[in-house]
């Protein structure tokens, strides 16, 4: 299944571009699903009549209902714990959605679409780039938290829980808690696998200009930090070249200058014209000329290579982490056990070191040609010596 994630700066026309992309895929003969969690249904407004697009299915998520069902079910399973704490149960009618509900609903819908195998192409209308990145990073982060809070190896002590409960005087975590954690682990792993799949890529939508250029650079860096592939930049709402209005002419010239810079900095850039109005319906969406998704490019790789130390001494390992658009002053690195905390501007990710690098110490790092290169020197106390 080809999955396309559409995001970009706020107000750049992401939803319109997502609708036009999905329509182009459906007209190319692909079974297409377009997903949005926008509460105002801007996707439906852009597409118009849903029956006018053969081969295209639009899904607007309603995360509130699923949130109520999940929390009510949790209260039923954990009734004894709530009684021990003296807590009152919450009725389903009292529940209001919490922040993050839309993101979780999007991930769940993506997972379900992949399992159903009913579509060739799935287009996701994501929120603005910072919020979209937080949603896409959720499966990896939540899986890490689950492993820390409820390590799977603790289930081996299941037979000891009744005795420990009597000694401690409080109930120990029941088996259903670990079963629930295992189910969450499976669901999160499926969502993470889809986000990181070779056929999943990102289309970034932005209006060419100084503000759009800064937002696009930051979004590109954040996506790269999380290993996501950006295969197309869509320069949206481009004004005509010639205009008798001096204000419009100056704005058009600014757009053309930024567009030329983007065509040099990014692998693939497509310009989308400004129609002078918000596109509505199949004909106007088709007039934008947004292309259908192509075959996905090769996967993003973070290879480990060997090199000679800068002082000419023993050889070192170099971990190559592609971070296009990142500035040197925005970078941060912290080694913590077998993990590396990487900060790129407002984005941060905790990554597990490859097995060979866990027996090394960090010997330095540098940013060259849009790539972070972290050098590791083998720790003589942990690394096997040559005979």
Tab-separated table of C-alpha atoms in Angstrom:
chain	number	residue	atom	x	y	z
A	1	UNK	CA	0.000	0.000	0.000
A	2	UNK	CA	1.365	3.398	-1.026
A	3	UNK	CA	0.927	5.852	1.850
A	4	UNK	CA	1.327	9.579	1.355
A	5	UNK	CA	1.449	11.979	4.302
A	6	UNK	CA	0.625	15.603	3.445
A	7	UNK	CA	1.735	18.338	5.820
A	8	UNK	CA	3.422	21.740	5.905
A	9	UNK	CA	3.131	25.132	7.594
A	10	UNK	CA	-0.250	26.218	8.902
A	11	UNK	CA	-2.469	27.967	6.379
A	12	UNK	CA	-0.500	26.725	3.362
A	13	UNK	CA	-3.416	24.843	1.796
A	14	UNK	CA	-2.472	21.336	2.936
A	15	UNK	CA	-6.032	19.996	2.904
A	16	UNK	CA	-6.716	21.244	-0.625
A	17	UNK	CA	-3.489	19.664	-1.881
A	18	UNK	CA	-4.302	16.393	-0.083
A	19	UNK	CA	-7.733	16.319	-1.744
A	20	UNK	CA	-6.232	17.072	-5.177
A	21	UNK	CA	-3.569	14.374	-4.690
A	22	UNK	CA	-6.139	11.767	-3.727
A	23	UNK	CA	-8.328	12.727	-6.687
A	24	UNK	CA	-5.365	12.412	-9.075
A	25	UNK	CA	-4.575	8.946	-7.682
A	26	UNK	CA	-8.192	7.812	-8.087
A	27	UNK	CA	-8.313	9.098	-11.665
A	28	UNK	CA	-5.139	7.102	-12.354
A	29	UNK	CA	-7.114	3.952	-11.551
A	30	UNK	CA	-5.943	3.362	-7.982
A	31	UNK	CA	-8.267	2.458	-5.138
A	32	UNK	CA	-7.697	5.531	-2.996
A	33	UNK	CA	-8.554	6.485	0.571
A	34	UNK	CA	-8.069	10.041	1.862
A	35	UNK	CA	-8.148	10.536	5.636
A	36	UNK	CA	-8.617	13.700	7.674
A	37	UNK	CA	-9.225	14.402	11.349
A	38	UNK	CA	-10.138	18.051	10.822
A	39	UNK	CA	-13.211	18.781	12.950
A	40	UNK	CA	-14.473	21.398	10.455
A	41	UNK	CA	-14.469	18.942	7.516
A	42	UNK	CA	-12.475	21.182	5.166
A	43	UNK	CA	-11.617	18.040	3.208
A	44	UNK	CA	-15.276	17.376	2.452
A	45	UNK	CA	-15.761	21.006	1.398
A	46	UNK	CA	-12.846	20.758	-1.051
A	47	UNK	CA	-13.974	17.458	-2.564
A	48	UNK	CA	-17.612	18.462	-2.929
A	49	UNK	CA	-20.108	15.701	-3.674
A	50	UNK	CA	-18.593	12.414	-2.443
A	51	UNK	CA	-20.291	10.344	-5.179
A	52	UNK	CA	-18.597	12.368	-7.936
A	53	UNK	CA	-15.207	10.661	-7.501
A	54	UNK	CA	-15.201	6.990	-8.585
A	55	UNK	CA	-12.487	4.999	-6.850
A	56	UNK	CA	-12.042	7.583	-4.085
A	57	UNK	CA	-13.169	7.136	-0.480
A	58	UNK	CA	-13.011	10.028	1.985
A	59	UNK	CA	-12.840	9.326	5.719
A	60	UNK	CA	-13.298	12.016	8.358
A	61	UNK	CA	-12.394	10.673	11.772
A	62	UNK	CA	-14.433	11.137	14.941
A	63	UNK	CA	-11.953	10.371	17.737
A	64	UNK	CA	-14.339	11.428	20.522
A	65	UNK	CA	-16.489	8.280	20.297
A	66	UNK	CA	-13.517	5.882	20.328
A	67	UNK	CA	-11.966	7.761	23.273
A	68	UNK	CA	-15.153	7.308	25.319
A	69	UNK	CA	-15.360	3.608	24.483
A	70	UNK	CA	-11.702	3.002	25.417
A	71	UNK	CA	-11.908	4.820	28.754
A	72	UNK	CA	-15.170	3.184	29.775
A	73	UNK	CA	-13.661	-0.229	28.971
A	74	UNK	CA	-10.561	0.613	31.006
A	75	UNK	CA	-12.699	1.522	34.018
A	76	UNK	CA	-14.502	-1.793	33.782
A	77	UNK	CA	-11.242	-3.768	33.749
A	78	UNK	CA	-9.579	-1.732	36.503
A	79	UNK	CA	-12.593	-1.506	38.793
A	80	UNK	CA	-10.794	-3.002	41.809
A	81	UNK	CA	-7.929	-0.533	41.496
A	82	UNK	CA	-10.296	2.446	41.388
A	83	UNK	CA	-12.155	1.136	44.454
A	84	UNK	CA	-8.862	0.716	46.337
A	85	UNK	CA	-7.994	4.335	45.564
A	86	UNK	CA	-11.476	5.550	46.493
A	87	UNK	CA	-11.979	7.009	43.017
A	88	UNK	CA	-15.409	7.539	41.459
A	89	UNK	CA	-16.028	6.230	38.003
A	90	UNK	CA	-16.719	8.606	35.134
A	91	UNK	CA	-19.810	8.135	32.979
A	92	UNK	CA	-19.374	8.103	29.238
A	93	UNK	CA	-21.593	11.201	28.921
A	94	UNK	CA	-19.141	13.161	31.093
A	95	UNK	CA	-16.108	12.499	28.929
A	96	UNK	CA	-14.710	15.176	26.669
A	97	UNK	CA	-11.857	14.607	24.204
A	98	UNK	CA	-8.311	15.064	25.437
A	99	UNK	CA	-5.444	16.639	23.464
A	100	UNK	CA	-3.856	14.091	21.162
A	101	UNK	CA	-7.084	12.252	20.361
A	102	UNK	CA	-6.976	13.245	16.688
A	103	UNK	CA	-3.397	12.030	16.304
A	104	UNK	CA	-4.145	8.643	17.847
A	105	UNK	CA	-7.255	8.298	15.691
A	106	UNK	CA	-5.209	9.022	12.559
A	107	UNK	CA	-2.642	6.381	13.453
A	108	UNK	CA	-5.357	3.848	14.194
A	109	UNK	CA	-7.077	4.570	10.871
A	110	UNK	CA	-3.779	4.113	9.024
A	111	UNK	CA	-3.201	0.780	10.745
A	112	UNK	CA	-6.723	-0.396	9.924
A	113	UNK	CA	-6.369	0.623	6.263
A	114	UNK	CA	-3.162	-1.390	5.963
A	115	UNK	CA	-4.758	-4.456	7.575
A	116	UNK	CA	-7.891	-4.311	5.405
A	117	UNK	CA	-5.847	-4.285	2.179
A	118	UNK	CA	-8.749	-2.528	0.432
A	119	UNK	CA	-6.767	0.388	-1.027
A	120	UNK	CA	-3.799	0.892	-3.305
A	121	UNK	CA	-3.110	4.450	-2.122
A	122	UNK	CA	-3.826	6.191	1.169
A	123	UNK	CA	-3.476	9.981	1.395
A	124	UNK	CA	-3.438	11.474	4.898
A	125	UNK	CA	-4.317	15.112	5.493
A	126	UNK	CA	-2.071	15.762	8.485
A	127	UNK	CA	-2.147	18.869	10.691
A	128	UNK	CA	0.552	21.553	10.499
A	129	UNK	CA	4.123	20.229	10.478
A	130	UNK	CA	5.047	20.499	14.205
A	131	UNK	CA	1.820	18.787	15.278
A	132	UNK	CA	2.112	16.256	12.451
A	133	UNK	CA	5.616	15.299	13.535
A	134	UNK	CA	4.439	14.832	17.111
A	135	UNK	CA	1.710	12.483	15.841
A	136	UNK	CA	4.054	10.465	13.626
A	137	UNK	CA	6.552	10.093	16.479
A	138	UNK	CA	3.898	8.878	18.944
A	139	UNK	CA	4.154	5.120	18.262
A	140	UNK	CA	7.908	5.023	18.833
A	141	UNK	CA	7.676	7.192	21.961
A	142	UNK	CA	4.745	5.328	23.513
A	143	UNK	CA	6.385	1.950	22.885
A	144	UNK	CA	9.490	3.198	24.680
A	145	UNK	CA	7.399	4.387	27.640
A	146	UNK	CA	5.562	1.057	27.804
A	147	UNK	CA	8.816	-0.882	27.883
A	148	UNK	CA	10.072	1.302	30.728
A	149	UNK	CA	6.866	1.161	32.796
A	150	UNK	CA	5.870	-2.447	32.138
A	151	UNK	CA	8.905	-4.431	30.981
A	152	UNK	CA	7.836	-7.700	29.362
A	153	UNK	CA	10.272	-9.654	31.528
A	154	UNK	CA	8.238	-8.779	34.620
A	155	UNK	CA	5.530	-11.127	33.435
A	156	UNK	CA	7.838	-13.996	34.351
A	157	UNK	CA	7.038	-13.283	38.012
A	158	UNK	CA	3.313	-13.819	37.477
A	159	UNK	CA	3.238	-16.798	39.869
A	160	UNK	CA	4.721	-14.670	42.639
A	161	UNK	CA	2.161	-11.856	42.428
A	162	UNK	CA	-0.382	-13.283	44.909
A	163	UNK	CA	2.318	-13.820	47.540
A	164	UNK	CA	3.834	-10.382	46.909
A	165	UNK	CA	0.394	-8.839	47.163
A	166	UNK	CA	-0.166	-10.389	50.597
A	167	UNK	CA	3.244	-9.243	51.805
A	168	UNK	CA	2.799	-5.703	50.531
A	169	UNK	CA	-0.821	-5.430	51.643
A	170	UNK	CA	-1.956	-4.021	48.284
A	171	UNK	CA	-3.066	-5.757	45.081
A	172	UNK	CA	-0.270	-6.354	42.564
A	173	UNK	CA	-0.796	-5.576	38.870
A	174	UNK	CA	-3.149	-8.175	37.461
A	175	UNK	CA	-2.411	-10.190	34.356
A	176	UNK	CA	-4.921	-8.129	32.362
A	177	UNK	CA	-2.655	-5.101	32.782
A	178	UNK	CA	0.206	-6.906	31.054
A	179	UNK	CA	-2.170	-8.305	28.459
A	180	UNK	CA	-3.409	-4.783	27.732
A	181	UNK	CA	0.168	-3.519	27.501
A	182	UNK	CA	0.968	-6.325	25.054
A	183	UNK	CA	-2.059	-5.403	22.943
A	184	UNK	CA	-1.019	-1.743	22.920
A	185	UNK	CA	2.497	-2.801	21.976
A	186	UNK	CA	1.149	-4.743	18.990
A	187	UNK	CA	-1.048	-1.855	17.847
A	188	UNK	CA	1.703	0.733	18.256
A	189	UNK	CA	4.227	-1.506	16.499
A	190	UNK	CA	1.834	-1.856	13.541
A	191	UNK	CA	1.370	1.917	13.341
A	192	UNK	CA	5.106	2.539	13.603
A	193	UNK	CA	5.828	-0.055	10.916
A	194	UNK	CA	3.428	1.718	8.563
A	195	UNK	CA	4.935	5.152	9.228
A	196	UNK	CA	8.443	3.785	8.635
A	197	UNK	CA	7.498	1.562	5.671
A	198	UNK	CA	9.427	2.030	2.391
A	199	UNK	CA	6.164	2.945	0.606
A	200	UNK	CA	5.364	5.777	3.037
A	201	UNK	CA	6.591	9.247	2.081
A	202	UNK	CA	5.779	12.886	2.814
A	203	UNK	CA	4.627	15.719	0.582
A	204	UNK	CA	5.421	19.125	2.081
A	205	UNK	CA	3.106	21.995	1.143
A	206	UNK	CA	4.198	25.620	1.587
A	207	UNK	CA	3.668	29.019	0.008
A	208	UNK	CA	6.937	30.312	-1.472
A	209	UNK	CA	8.238	33.267	0.500
A	210	UNK	CA	10.555	34.003	3.448
A	211	UNK	CA	8.150	32.662	6.067
A	212	UNK	CA	7.321	29.575	4.057
A	213	UNK	CA	11.024	28.929	3.409
A	214	UNK	CA	11.870	29.005	7.126
A	215	UNK	CA	8.948	26.729	8.008
A	216	UNK	CA	9.817	24.346	5.189
A	217	UNK	CA	13.441	24.064	6.294
A	218	UNK	CA	12.414	23.297	9.873
A	219	UNK	CA	9.842	20.725	8.768
A	220	UNK	CA	12.366	19.013	6.486
A	221	UNK	CA	14.850	18.753	9.357
A	222	UNK	CA	12.238	17.362	11.753
A	223	UNK	CA	11.046	14.753	9.266
A	224	UNK	CA	14.605	13.658	8.515
A	225	UNK	CA	15.359	13.335	12.232
A	226	UNK	CA	12.517	10.820	12.495
A	227	UNK	CA	13.668	8.932	9.400
A	228	UNK	CA	10.752	10.047	7.204
A	229	UNK	CA	11.253	10.534	3.469
A	230	UNK	CA	10.163	13.816	1.825
A	231	UNK	CA	9.819	13.026	-1.881
A	232	UNK	CA	8.004	16.177	-3.049
A	233	UNK	CA	7.775	19.848	-2.117
A	234	UNK	CA	4.627	21.558	-3.379
A	235	UNK	CA	4.915	25.320	-3.793
A	236	UNK	CA	1.285	26.320	-3.396
A	237	UNK	CA	-0.702	29.385	-4.534
A	238	UNK	CA	1.796	30.725	-7.075
A	239	UNK	CA	0.685	34.022	-8.601
A	240	UNK	CA	0.884	34.777	-12.345
A	241	UNK	CA	4.145	36.245	-13.647
A	242	UNK	CA	2.790	39.390	-15.226
A	243	UNK	CA	0.554	41.781	-13.315
A	244	UNK	CA	-0.188	45.476	-13.758
A	245	UNK	CA	-0.637	45.766	-10.013
A	246	UNK	CA	2.736	46.713	-8.495
A	247	UNK	CA	1.883	45.016	-5.180
A	248	UNK	CA	1.018	41.714	-6.873
A	249	UNK	CA	4.060	42.013	-9.140
A	250	UNK	CA	6.379	42.400	-6.128
A	251	UNK	CA	4.768	39.433	-4.362
A	252	UNK	CA	5.058	37.326	-7.524
A	253	UNK	CA	8.748	38.216	-7.856
A	254	UNK	CA	9.335	37.167	-4.237
A	255	UNK	CA	7.597	33.859	-4.900
A	256	UNK	CA	9.708	33.219	-8.024
A	257	UNK	CA	12.911	33.924	-6.144
A	258	UNK	CA	11.990	31.499	-3.336
A	259	UNK	CA	10.821	28.905	-5.861
A	260	UNK	CA	14.208	29.023	-7.620
A	261	UNK	CA	15.959	28.493	-4.274
A	262	UNK	CA	13.729	25.519	-3.478
A	263	UNK	CA	14.416	23.916	-6.857
A	264	UNK	CA	18.116	24.030	-6.002
A	265	UNK	CA	17.773	22.851	-2.381
A	266	UNK	CA	15.204	20.044	-2.793
A	267	UNK	CA	15.159	17.049	-5.096
A	268	UNK	CA	11.683	17.591	-6.518
A	269	UNK	CA	9.515	20.713	-6.471
A	270	UNK	CA	6.105	21.189	-8.123
A	271	UNK	CA	4.409	24.589	-8.437
A	272	UNK	CA	0.643	24.860	-7.974
A	273	UNK	CA	-1.121	27.976	-9.315
A	274	UNK	CA	-3.339	30.311	-7.331
A	275	UNK	CA	-6.848	30.100	-8.821
A	276	UNK	CA	-7.974	33.334	-7.204
A	277	UNK	CA	-10.399	31.394	-5.007
A	278	UNK	CA	-10.551	28.314	-2.781
A	279	UNK	CA	-10.806	25.277	-5.097
A	280	UNK	CA	-14.041	23.355	-4.750
A	281	UNK	CA	-15.047	20.185	-6.548
A	282	UNK	CA	-13.308	17.785	-8.911
A	283	UNK	CA	-12.801	20.173	-11.827
A	284	UNK	CA	-11.134	22.912	-9.803
A	285	UNK	CA	-8.976	20.429	-7.890
A	286	UNK	CA	-7.840	18.898	-11.186
A	287	UNK	CA	-6.999	22.398	-12.503
A	288	UNK	CA	-4.322	22.691	-9.798
A	289	UNK	CA	-2.214	20.077	-11.581
A	290	UNK	CA	-1.187	18.265	-8.387
A	291	UNK	CA	0.444	14.970	-9.453
A	292	UNK	CA	-0.613	11.534	-8.297
A	293	UNK	CA	1.873	9.781	-5.995
A	294	UNK	CA	4.802	8.208	-7.826
A	295	UNK	CA	6.694	5.126	-6.742
A	296	UNK	CA	8.386	5.689	-3.395
A	297	UNK	CA	12.098	6.533	-3.441
A	298	UNK	CA	14.670	4.410	-1.684
A	299	UNK	CA	14.511	4.166	2.117
A	300	UNK	CA	16.374	6.574	4.367
A	301	UNK	CA	19.529	4.954	5.723
A	302	UNK	CA	21.674	5.784	8.745
A	303	UNK	CA	24.793	3.746	7.911
A	304	UNK	CA	27.759	3.057	10.173
A	305	UNK	CA	31.171	3.173	8.466
A	306	UNK	CA	34.781	2.813	9.562
A	307	UNK	CA	37.302	5.630	9.225
A	308	UNK	CA	40.706	6.700	10.478
A	309	UNK	CA	40.705	8.954	13.525
A	310	UNK	CA	41.467	12.618	12.870
A	311	UNK	CA	44.669	12.353	14.907
A	312	UNK	CA	45.829	9.573	12.608
A	313	UNK	CA	45.551	6.935	15.323
A	314	UNK	CA	43.265	3.941	15.585
A	315	UNK	CA	40.221	3.562	13.401
A	316	UNK	CA	36.847	4.872	14.527
A	317	UNK	CA	33.235	4.174	13.623
A	318	UNK	CA	31.147	6.972	12.068
A	319	UNK	CA	27.354	7.021	12.294
A	320	UNK	CA	25.913	8.988	9.353
A	321	UNK	CA	22.564	10.654	10.181
A	322	UNK	CA	21.078	12.677	7.271
A	323	UNK	CA	19.656	15.972	8.570
A	324	UNK	CA	19.064	18.299	5.592
A	325	UNK	CA	18.221	21.860	6.528
A	326	UNK	CA	19.629	21.684	10.053
A	327	UNK	CA	21.934	24.492	11.192
A	328	UNK	CA	24.961	23.766	13.335
A	329	UNK	CA	23.765	25.940	16.207
A	330	UNK	CA	20.447	24.055	16.318
A	331	UNK	CA	22.053	20.663	16.948
A	332	UNK	CA	22.338	18.899	20.290
A	333	UNK	CA	23.717	15.451	21.213
A	334	UNK	CA	23.604	13.554	24.512
A	335	UNK	CA	24.802	9.975	25.020
A	336	UNK	CA	22.764	8.163	27.656
A	337	UNK	CA	23.598	4.506	28.079
A	338	UNK	CA	22.708	2.667	24.897
A	339	UNK	CA	20.744	5.618	23.550
A	340	UNK	CA	21.583	8.849	21.770
A	341	UNK	CA	19.402	11.921	22.295
A	342	UNK	CA	19.476	14.025	19.107
A	343	UNK	CA	18.045	17.552	19.046
A	344	UNK	CA	17.514	19.452	15.800
A	345	UNK	CA	15.947	22.848	16.408
A	346	UNK	CA	12.576	22.318	18.141
A	347	UNK	CA	12.601	18.565	17.471
A	348	UNK	CA	14.138	15.810	19.570
A	349	UNK	CA	14.428	12.069	19.161
A	350	UNK	CA	15.873	9.317	21.348
A	351	UNK	CA	17.416	6.593	19.209
A	352	UNK	CA	18.934	3.283	20.240
A	353	UNK	CA	22.555	2.853	19.233
A	354	UNK	CA	23.429	0.055	16.805
A	355	UNK	CA	24.882	-2.917	18.669
A	356	UNK	CA	28.494	-2.259	17.606
A	357	UNK	CA	28.374	1.350	18.826
A	358	UNK	CA	27.120	0.413	22.302
A	359	UNK	CA	30.634	-0.814	23.095
A	360	UNK	CA	32.140	2.523	22.040
A	361	UNK	CA	32.571	5.988	23.463
A	362	UNK	CA	31.596	9.128	21.585
A	363	UNK	CA	34.717	10.713	20.093
A	364	UNK	CA	33.117	13.767	18.472
A	365	UNK	CA	30.570	14.877	15.908
A	366	UNK	CA	30.308	17.207	12.934
A	367	UNK	CA	27.704	18.508	10.479
A	368	UNK	CA	28.777	18.300	6.835
A	369	UNK	CA	26.705	18.577	3.670
A	370	UNK	CA	23.418	18.165	5.509
A	371	UNK	CA	24.610	15.071	7.373
A	372	UNK	CA	25.394	14.642	11.051
A	373	UNK	CA	28.437	12.409	11.479
A	374	UNK	CA	28.940	11.075	14.980
A	375	UNK	CA	32.319	9.454	15.647
A	376	UNK	CA	32.692	6.537	18.067
A	377	UNK	CA	35.911	5.082	19.434
A	378	UNK	CA	35.920	1.424	20.611
A	379	UNK	CA	36.029	1.132	24.393
A	380	UNK	CA	38.991	-1.145	25.177
A	381	UNK	CA	37.217	-2.482	28.277
A	382	UNK	CA	34.241	-3.655	26.190
A	383	UNK	CA	35.692	-4.325	22.752
A	384	UNK	CA	37.337	-7.702	22.052
A	385	UNK	CA	41.053	-7.347	21.364
A	386	UNK	CA	42.658	-8.875	18.289
A	387	UNK	CA	44.774	-11.903	19.048
